[in-house]
Short mmCIF file of C-alpha atoms and ligand atoms in Angstrom, two decimals:
data_model
loop_
_atom_site.label_atom_id
_atom_site.label_comp_id
_atom_site.label_asym_id
_atom_site.label_seq_id
_atom_site.Cartn_x
_atom_site.Cartn_y
_atom_site.Cartn_z
CA UNK O 1242 -17.33 -15.10 60.82
CA UNK O 1243 -18.21 -18.09 58.59
CA UNK O 1244 -17.38 -21.25 60.04
CA UNK O 1245 -15.58 -23.62 57.58
CA UNK O 1246 -16.84 -27.24 57.22
CA UNK O 1247 -13.72 -29.25 57.29
CA UNK O 1248 -15.23 -32.64 56.72
CA UNK O 1249 -13.90 -34.27 53.59
CA UNK O 1250 -15.98 -34.65 50.53
CA UNK O 1251 -15.35 -37.77 48.74
CA UNK O 1252 -15.55 -38.40 45.00
CA UNK O 1253 -16.95 -41.91 44.54
CA UNK O 1254 -18.06 -43.80 41.32
CA UNK O 1255 -21.61 -45.12 41.70
CA UNK O 1256 -22.96 -47.69 39.47
CA UNK O 1257 -26.49 -48.70 40.33
CA UNK O 1258 -26.78 -51.74 38.22
CA UNK O 1259 -29.57 -53.85 36.99
CA UNK O 1260 -32.70 -55.61 38.31
CA UNK O 1261 -33.13 -54.38 42.05
CA UNK O 1262 -29.67 -52.34 41.91
CA UNK O 1263 -31.30 -49.06 41.30
CA UNK O 1264 -33.92 -49.79 44.28
CA UNK O 1265 -31.16 -50.96 46.88
CA UNK O 1266 -28.61 -48.39 45.46
CA UNK O 1267 -31.35 -45.67 46.26
CA UNK O 1268 -31.70 -46.95 49.79
CA UNK O 1269 -27.99 -47.23 50.51
CA UNK O 1270 -27.14 -43.74 49.22
CA UNK O 1271 -29.72 -42.28 51.61
CA UNK O 1272 -28.58 -44.15 54.52
CA UNK O 1273 -24.80 -42.98 53.99
CA UNK O 1274 -26.25 -39.28 53.49
CA UNK O 1275 -28.28 -39.51 56.78
CA UNK O 1276 -25.13 -40.90 58.69
CA UNK O 1277 -23.39 -37.48 57.61
CA UNK O 1278 -20.78 -38.62 55.02
CA UNK O 1279 -20.19 -36.17 52.30
CA UNK O 1280 -20.10 -37.83 48.92
CA UNK O 1281 -20.28 -36.55 45.22
CA UNK O 1282 -21.54 -39.44 43.79
CA UNK O 1283 -20.35 -39.77 40.15
CA UNK O 1284 -23.33 -41.97 38.61
CA UNK O 1285 -22.31 -44.23 35.87
CA UNK O 1286 -23.67 -47.38 34.03
CA UNK O 1287 -22.54 -50.96 33.43
CA UNK O 1288 -24.39 -54.00 32.63
CA UNK O 1289 -27.63 -54.36 30.49
CA UNK O 1290 -28.90 -50.60 30.98
CA UNK O 1291 -25.11 -49.58 29.93
CA UNK O 1292 -25.54 -51.87 26.95
CA UNK O 1293 -28.88 -50.35 25.88
CA UNK O 1294 -27.51 -46.83 26.06
CA UNK O 1295 -23.75 -47.29 24.85
CA UNK O 1296 -23.89 -50.64 23.08
CA UNK O 1297 -21.35 -51.77 25.53
CA UNK O 1298 -21.93 -53.68 29.04
CA UNK O 1299 -18.57 -51.49 30.35
CA UNK O 1300 -18.62 -48.28 28.57
CA UNK O 1301 -15.28 -46.07 28.66
CA UNK O 1302 -17.05 -43.33 30.57
CA UNK O 1303 -17.47 -45.83 33.48
CA UNK O 1304 -13.78 -47.04 33.24
CA UNK O 1305 -12.80 -43.31 33.23
CA UNK O 1306 -14.87 -42.35 36.03
CA UNK O 1307 -13.17 -45.19 38.33
CA UNK O 1308 -9.91 -44.27 37.04
CA UNK O 1309 -10.22 -40.65 38.16
CA UNK O 1310 -12.04 -41.26 41.59
CA UNK O 1311 -10.25 -44.58 42.47
CA UNK O 1312 -13.33 -45.81 44.35
CA UNK O 1313 -16.57 -47.44 43.42
CA UNK O 1314 -19.68 -48.66 44.98
CA UNK O 1315 -21.47 -51.10 42.53
CA UNK O 1316 -24.66 -52.64 42.58
CA UNK O 1317 -25.18 -56.18 41.04
CA UNK O 1318 -25.44 -56.19 37.18
CA UNK O 1319 -27.12 -58.45 34.84
CA UNK O 1320 -24.94 -60.85 32.65
CA UNK O 1321 -26.80 -61.26 29.51
CA UNK O 1322 -26.57 -65.05 28.78
CA UNK O 1323 -25.44 -66.74 25.67
CA UNK O 1324 -24.38 -63.66 23.78
CA UNK O 1325 -20.38 -64.07 24.29
CA UNK O 1326 -20.19 -60.88 26.55
CA UNK O 1327 -17.21 -61.07 29.08
CA UNK O 1328 -18.27 -60.96 32.77
CA UNK O 1329 -18.37 -57.13 33.56
CA UNK O 1330 -16.86 -58.17 37.20
CA UNK O 1331 -13.96 -59.94 35.72
CA UNK O 1332 -13.39 -57.09 33.32
CA UNK O 1333 -13.16 -54.53 36.03
CA UNK O 1334 -11.17 -56.88 38.13
CA UNK O 1335 -8.45 -56.95 35.34
CA UNK O 1336 -8.60 -53.58 34.15
CA UNK O 1337 -8.08 -52.20 37.56
CA UNK O 1338 -5.55 -55.19 38.82
CA UNK O 1339 -8.11 -55.54 41.79
CA UNK O 1340 -6.01 -58.48 42.94
CA UNK O 1341 -7.59 -59.00 46.52
CA UNK O 1342 -11.38 -59.89 47.10
CA UNK O 1343 -12.32 -59.57 50.80
CA UNK O 1344 -15.37 -61.23 51.85
CA UNK O 1345 -16.04 -61.05 55.86
CA UNK O 1346 -18.43 -63.69 57.24
CA UNK O 1347 -19.64 -62.51 60.90
CA UNK O 1348 -23.12 -63.43 62.35
CA UNK O 1349 -25.79 -60.71 62.28
CA UNK O 1350 -27.86 -60.58 65.21
CA UNK O 1351 -31.39 -62.13 64.71
CA UNK O 1352 -30.48 -63.97 61.72
CA UNK O 1353 -30.76 -67.59 62.93
CA UNK O 1354 -28.02 -69.89 61.62
CA UNK O 1355 -26.53 -73.22 62.78
CA UNK O 1356 -23.51 -71.43 64.37
CA UNK O 1357 -23.57 -68.26 66.32
CA UNK O 1358 -19.95 -67.72 66.57
CA UNK O 1359 -18.73 -67.14 63.06
CA UNK O 1360 -16.31 -64.17 62.59
CA UNK O 1361 -13.77 -65.09 59.66
CA UNK O 1362 -12.60 -63.19 56.51
CA UNK O 1363 -11.94 -64.86 52.92
CA UNK O 1364 -9.04 -63.20 51.09
CA UNK O 1365 -9.50 -64.40 47.74
CA UNK O 1366 -6.88 -64.19 44.65
CA UNK O 1367 -8.94 -62.03 42.27
CA UNK O 1368 -7.05 -62.07 38.98
CA UNK O 1369 -5.55 -65.33 38.10
CA UNK O 1370 -6.42 -69.22 38.22
CA UNK O 1371 -8.87 -70.43 35.74
CA UNK O 1372 -10.54 -66.89 35.60
CA UNK O 1373 -7.27 -65.98 33.34
CA UNK O 1374 -9.72 -67.57 30.67
CA UNK O 1375 -6.97 -69.72 28.82
CA UNK O 1376 -8.65 -72.52 27.38
CA UNK O 1377 -7.57 -74.31 24.08
CA UNK O 1378 -9.21 -76.99 21.90
CA UNK O 1379 -6.96 -79.53 21.56
CA UNK O 1380 -9.29 -81.80 19.44
CA UNK O 1381 -13.12 -82.14 19.21
CA UNK O 1382 -12.98 -84.09 22.57
CA UNK O 1383 -10.34 -82.52 24.40
CA UNK O 1384 -10.15 -79.04 25.93
CA UNK O 1385 -7.12 -77.75 27.82
CA UNK O 1386 -8.07 -75.06 30.46
CA UNK O 1387 -5.17 -73.52 32.18
CA UNK O 1388 -4.88 -72.73 35.84
CA UNK O 1389 -2.69 -69.76 35.77
CA UNK O 1390 -0.62 -69.06 38.96
CA UNK O 1391 2.35 -66.46 39.30
CA UNK O 1392 4.90 -66.00 41.71
CA UNK O 1393 3.93 -62.18 41.99
CA UNK O 1394 0.37 -63.18 42.24
CA UNK O 1395 0.90 -65.64 45.21
CA UNK O 1396 3.23 -62.92 47.06
CA UNK O 1397 0.96 -59.95 46.78
CA UNK O 1398 -2.29 -61.64 47.92
CA UNK O 1399 -0.29 -63.63 50.98
CA UNK O 1400 1.14 -60.32 51.86
CA UNK O 1401 -2.29 -58.60 51.70
CA UNK O 1402 -3.78 -61.43 53.95
CA UNK O 1403 -1.10 -60.77 56.56
CA UNK O 1404 -1.46 -57.02 56.47
CA UNK O 1405 -5.10 -57.31 56.38
CA UNK O 1406 -4.86 -59.28 59.66
CA UNK O 1407 -2.63 -56.77 61.26
CA UNK O 1408 -4.90 -53.75 60.34
CA UNK O 1409 -7.98 -55.36 61.57
CA UNK O 1410 -6.47 -56.93 64.66
CA UNK O 1411 -6.86 -60.46 63.69
CA UNK O 1412 -4.68 -63.20 65.13
CA UNK O 1413 -4.56 -65.93 62.53
CA UNK O 1414 -3.92 -66.51 58.95
CA UNK O 1415 -4.51 -69.84 57.18
CA UNK O 1416 -3.54 -70.70 53.70
CA UNK O 1417 -5.76 -72.94 51.56
CA UNK O 1418 -4.79 -75.02 48.60
CA UNK O 1419 -5.02 -78.50 46.91
CA UNK O 1420 -1.13 -78.44 46.91
CA UNK O 1421 -1.34 -82.39 47.38
CA UNK O 1422 -2.68 -82.70 44.02
CA UNK O 1423 -1.68 -79.31 42.22
CA UNK O 1424 1.82 -79.64 43.33
CA UNK O 1425 3.40 -76.87 40.98
CA UNK O 1426 0.70 -74.42 40.83
CA UNK O 1427 -0.93 -74.67 44.42
CA UNK O 1428 2.68 -75.58 45.42
CA UNK O 1429 3.77 -72.38 44.63
CA UNK O 1430 1.05 -70.68 46.44
CA UNK O 1431 1.73 -72.64 49.43
CA UNK O 1432 5.62 -72.00 49.51
CA UNK O 1433 5.14 -68.33 48.85
CA UNK O 1434 2.85 -68.31 51.99
CA UNK O 1435 5.61 -70.03 53.90
CA UNK O 1436 8.27 -67.33 52.86
CA UNK O 1437 5.82 -64.24 53.35
CA UNK O 1438 4.95 -65.24 56.64
CA UNK O 1439 8.72 -65.03 57.89
CA UNK O 1440 7.98 -61.11 57.86
CA UNK O 1441 4.84 -61.57 60.12
CA UNK O 1442 6.13 -63.27 63.35
CA UNK O 1443 3.20 -61.86 65.37
CA UNK O 1444 0.63 -63.76 63.37
CA UNK O 1445 -0.24 -67.47 63.99
CA UNK O 1446 -0.51 -69.41 60.67
CA UNK O 1447 -1.80 -72.66 59.62
CA UNK O 1448 -2.24 -74.75 56.25
CA UNK O 1449 -5.36 -76.60 55.07
CA UNK O 1450 -6.40 -78.42 51.97
CA UNK O 1451 -9.67 -76.88 50.55
CA UNK O 1452 -11.71 -80.10 50.84
CA UNK O 1453 -10.86 -80.30 54.48
CA UNK O 1454 -11.60 -76.94 55.00
CA UNK O 1455 -15.08 -77.28 53.57
CA UNK O 1456 -15.77 -79.88 55.81
CA UNK O 1457 -14.48 -78.26 58.94
CA UNK O 1458 -16.32 -74.69 58.01
CA UNK O 1459 -19.73 -76.73 58.11
CA UNK O 1460 -18.95 -78.46 61.52
CA UNK O 1461 -16.80 -75.73 63.41
CA UNK O 1462 -16.23 -72.36 61.47
CA UNK O 1463 -15.39 -70.45 64.53
CA UNK O 1464 -11.68 -71.88 64.51
CA UNK O 1465 -11.13 -69.88 61.33
CA UNK O 1466 -9.87 -66.26 61.37
CA UNK O 1467 -8.43 -64.79 57.97
CA UNK O 1468 -7.97 -67.59 55.11
CA UNK O 1469 -6.13 -66.76 52.11
CA UNK O 1470 -6.51 -68.92 48.75
CA UNK O 1471 -6.50 -68.96 45.09
CA UNK O 1472 -9.22 -67.46 42.95
CA UNK O 1473 -11.46 -70.40 42.49
CA UNK O 1474 -11.37 -72.19 45.81
CA UNK O 1475 -12.02 -68.30 47.03
CA UNK O 1476 -14.97 -68.19 44.79
CA UNK O 1477 -16.57 -71.30 46.08
CA UNK O 1478 -15.50 -71.21 49.68
CA UNK O 1479 -16.74 -67.41 50.15
CA UNK O 1480 -20.24 -68.47 49.18
CA UNK O 1481 -20.11 -71.29 51.52
CA UNK O 1482 -19.21 -68.73 54.12
CA UNK O 1483 -22.10 -66.51 53.24
CA UNK O 1484 -24.52 -69.34 53.93
CA UNK O 1485 -23.15 -69.64 57.37
CA UNK O 1486 -24.19 -66.18 58.24
CA UNK O 1487 -27.66 -65.98 56.31
CA UNK O 1488 -26.88 -66.04 52.89
CA UNK O 1489 -25.81 -63.91 49.77
CA UNK O 1490 -28.60 -61.32 50.61
CA UNK O 1491 -26.45 -60.02 53.55
CA UNK O 1492 -23.04 -60.67 52.50
CA UNK O 1493 -20.49 -57.90 51.38
CA UNK O 1494 -17.55 -57.90 49.67
CA UNK O 1495 -14.80 -55.43 48.39
CA UNK O 1496 -12.30 -55.82 45.40
CA UNK O 1497 -9.07 -54.28 46.23
CA UNK O 1498 -6.08 -53.18 43.96
CA UNK O 1499 -2.97 -51.01 44.56
CA UNK O 1500 -4.51 -47.70 44.05
CA UNK O 1501 -8.25 -48.55 43.29
CA UNK O 1502 -11.22 -50.38 45.12
CA UNK O 1503 -14.48 -51.52 44.09
CA UNK O 1504 -17.17 -52.38 46.87
CA UNK O 1505 -20.10 -54.65 45.63
CA UNK O 1506 -22.98 -56.95 47.20
CA UNK O 1507 -22.31 -60.55 46.26
CA UNK O 1508 -25.72 -61.36 45.32
CA UNK O 1509 -27.05 -60.70 41.54
CA UNK O 1510 -29.61 -58.59 40.01
CA UNK O 1511 -32.73 -60.66 41.37
CA UNK O 1512 -34.76 -60.14 38.34
CA UNK O 1513 -37.73 -62.01 39.66
CA UNK O 1514 -38.31 -59.28 42.55
CA UNK O 1515 -36.85 -56.11 40.32
CA UNK O 1516 -39.20 -53.17 40.35
CA UNK O 1517 -41.38 -54.44 43.38
CA UNK O 1518 -39.82 -52.45 46.01
CA UNK O 1519 -39.08 -55.59 48.27
CA UNK O 1520 -35.22 -56.03 47.67
CA UNK O 1521 -32.86 -56.49 50.59
CA UNK O 1522 -30.35 -53.72 50.74
CA UNK O 1523 -28.13 -55.45 53.45
CA UNK O 1524 -25.39 -57.04 51.27
CA UNK O 1525 -24.93 -53.55 49.53
CA UNK O 1526 -25.17 -51.34 52.48
CA UNK O 1527 -22.80 -53.64 54.34
CA UNK O 1528 -20.36 -53.43 51.10
CA UNK O 1529 -20.59 -49.56 51.79
CA UNK O 1530 -19.79 -49.98 55.35
CA UNK O 1531 -16.33 -51.54 54.28
CA UNK O 1532 -16.01 -48.55 51.59
CA UNK O 1533 -16.56 -46.15 54.55
CA UNK O 1534 -13.91 -47.77 56.67
CA UNK O 1535 -11.58 -47.94 53.61
CA UNK O 1536 -11.78 -44.11 53.08
CA UNK O 1537 -11.49 -43.44 56.77
CA UNK O 1538 -14.89 -42.67 57.65
CA UNK O 1539 -14.84 -45.16 60.50
CA UNK O 1540 -17.19 -43.60 62.90
CA UNK O 1541 -20.07 -43.28 60.34
CA UNK O 1542 -19.15 -47.05 59.21
CA UNK O 1543 -19.81 -48.14 62.70
CA UNK O 1544 -22.80 -46.05 63.21
CA UNK O 1545 -24.44 -47.28 60.12
CA UNK O 1546 -23.63 -50.86 61.09
CA UNK O 1547 -25.02 -50.52 64.81
CA UNK O 1548 -28.30 -48.90 63.35
CA UNK O 1549 -28.66 -51.82 60.73
CA UNK O 1550 -28.09 -54.47 63.39
CA UNK O 1551 -30.52 -52.66 65.87
CA UNK O 1552 -33.18 -52.89 63.01
CA UNK O 1553 -32.45 -56.78 62.39
CA UNK O 1554 -32.61 -57.19 66.14
CA UNK O 1555 -35.87 -55.61 66.60
CA UNK O 1556 -37.03 -57.67 63.62
CA UNK O 1557 -40.25 -55.70 62.97
CA UNK O 1558 -39.05 -54.26 59.57
CA UNK O 1559 -37.34 -56.93 57.91
CA UNK O 1560 -37.55 -57.73 54.23
CA UNK O 1561 -39.24 -60.78 52.92
CA UNK O 1562 -36.34 -62.71 52.24
CA UNK O 1563 -35.58 -62.49 56.08
CA UNK O 1564 -39.06 -63.57 56.96
CA UNK O 1565 -40.48 -60.11 57.29
CA UNK O 1566 -42.83 -58.08 55.26
CA UNK O 1567 -41.20 -54.54 55.14
CA UNK O 1568 -40.32 -52.88 51.85
CA UNK O 1569 -36.98 -51.65 50.93
CA UNK O 1570 -37.88 -48.24 51.80
CA UNK O 1571 -39.76 -49.06 55.14
CA UNK O 1572 -36.52 -51.03 56.04
CA UNK O 1573 -34.04 -48.50 55.13
CA UNK O 1574 -36.11 -45.48 56.78
CA UNK O 1575 -36.14 -47.44 60.04
CA UNK O 1576 -32.30 -47.66 59.61
CA UNK O 1577 -31.99 -43.85 59.12
CA UNK O 1578 -34.47 -43.39 62.21
CA UNK O 1579 -31.93 -45.24 64.39
CA UNK O 1580 -29.14 -43.21 62.86
CA UNK O 1581 -30.84 -40.05 64.03
CA UNK O 1582 -31.32 -41.25 67.82
CA UNK O 1583 -27.68 -42.60 68.27
P1 NAI G 843 -29.38 -63.82 42.22
O1 NAI G 843 -28.52 -63.39 43.37
O2 NAI G 843 -29.83 -62.33 41.54
O3 NAI G 843 -30.72 -64.10 42.88
C1 NAI G 843 -30.85 -65.42 43.51
C2 NAI G 843 -32.20 -65.42 44.49
O4 NAI G 843 -31.78 -64.61 45.59
C3 NAI G 843 -33.32 -64.76 43.69
O5 NAI G 843 -34.75 -65.36 44.31
C4 NAI G 843 -33.67 -63.20 44.22
O6 NAI G 843 -34.90 -62.88 44.52
C5 NAI G 843 -32.65 -63.51 45.64
N1 NAI G 843 -31.96 -62.37 46.05
C6 NAI G 843 -30.87 -61.78 45.45
N2 NAI G 843 -30.75 -60.63 46.01
C7 NAI G 843 -31.57 -60.51 46.80
C8 NAI G 843 -31.73 -59.15 47.82
N3 NAI G 843 -31.05 -58.19 47.80
N4 NAI G 843 -33.08 -59.05 48.41
C9 NAI G 843 -33.79 -60.12 48.35
N5 NAI G 843 -33.64 -61.32 47.56
C10 NAI G 843 -32.85 -61.40 46.73
O7 NAI G 843 -28.95 -64.77 41.27
P2 NAI G 843 -29.25 -65.10 39.90
O8 NAI G 843 -30.90 -65.23 39.53
O9 NAI G 843 -28.60 -66.40 39.57
O10 NAI G 843 -28.78 -64.10 38.90
C11 NAI G 843 -29.33 -62.98 38.40
C12 NAI G 843 -28.59 -62.19 37.47
O11 NAI G 843 -27.61 -61.37 38.35
C13 NAI G 843 -27.79 -62.74 36.53
O12 NAI G 843 -27.60 -62.17 35.29
C14 NAI G 843 -26.41 -63.10 36.67
O13 NAI G 843 -25.40 -63.06 36.09
C15 NAI G 843 -26.30 -61.58 37.66
N6 NAI G 843 -25.40 -61.79 38.88
C16 NAI G 843 -24.63 -60.50 38.95
C17 NAI G 843 -23.73 -60.45 39.99
C18 NAI G 843 -23.11 -59.32 40.24
O14 NAI G 843 -23.19 -58.21 39.32
N7 NAI G 843 -21.96 -59.22 41.11
C19 NAI G 843 -23.45 -61.58 41.05
C20 NAI G 843 -24.26 -62.82 40.72
C21 NAI G 843 -25.25 -62.91 39.79
#
């Protein structure tokens, strides 16, 4: 009798990006396959290569694929400079209303950093603030840049942060603003946080100004757990937090909306090392681990993370950016070997 394989096959849009994108994507896809997750990858273009083929950095085909699959894994793309193109990332976030940007920062074994007990998560509002792109010329010497904050935007991101905390067994959520200066816009963000927290009595809360947060983060980051904040502060603070765990090369991120999510490494397309086979796929791999957790492939996500950390800990096959001399292929093959023995 034929035995049916009941494990789920996932349909996921794959954007392998520009520069080092295709190299790190190939490595990550092989690792996911080796972990036994069944995925139909729907390969699509965005960025420079998309522009060359479709005369658009974000073709309709790519949008339609994400609309259909609801989930995408995206490698970094090159933003043409001085051409007036809107950032593809900002376009994607707007189109799919990916209002929550989630950036966990936790120490990685073997990467030496000033602190060895960092374990925090930045929840960044992803659609409003100055990223709404509203700027007006008042006169030749005066520009009016709008910081757009809405009640709906504040409510959904604060709620997201609390729900995330509960789902991920986290104890504390802090709100980060500059409400002492931005009394109306950040004031609304802070007041909304105070309203939303009433529904989550099990979660400890605190309030902190963004400048003080930056100082505290570089002195004592372990005091923080989940931190929710408006878009611009989140953009800056999440890079600071990536620095606490070894830099952008190892940092992961997820952009999450109501019914769609895009997972991506936070570093760029690294044109200086493209096509050399030496790029570190860790950032994209850890973003893929977030994706596997999101699609409920939790066992495979854990297996991949354990294998990655084992390779990191042994330190024999690290890529150049981490002080080693391994190629992308050697590093990823070592992870695959660990997967098969565990
Ligand atoms: P970048 O992050 O590409 O590179 C900065 C430095 O880090 C370079 O020395 C690079 O070699 C190194 N690096 C980055 N990722 C690495 C990896 N995985 N392994 C080893 N080394 C790595 O930043 P840059 O040079 O400012 O931007 C290059 C392009 O990427 C630009 O067109 C920019 O707009 C785009 N970009 C795209 C992003 C995205 O698609 N999410 C995010 C940031 C930048």
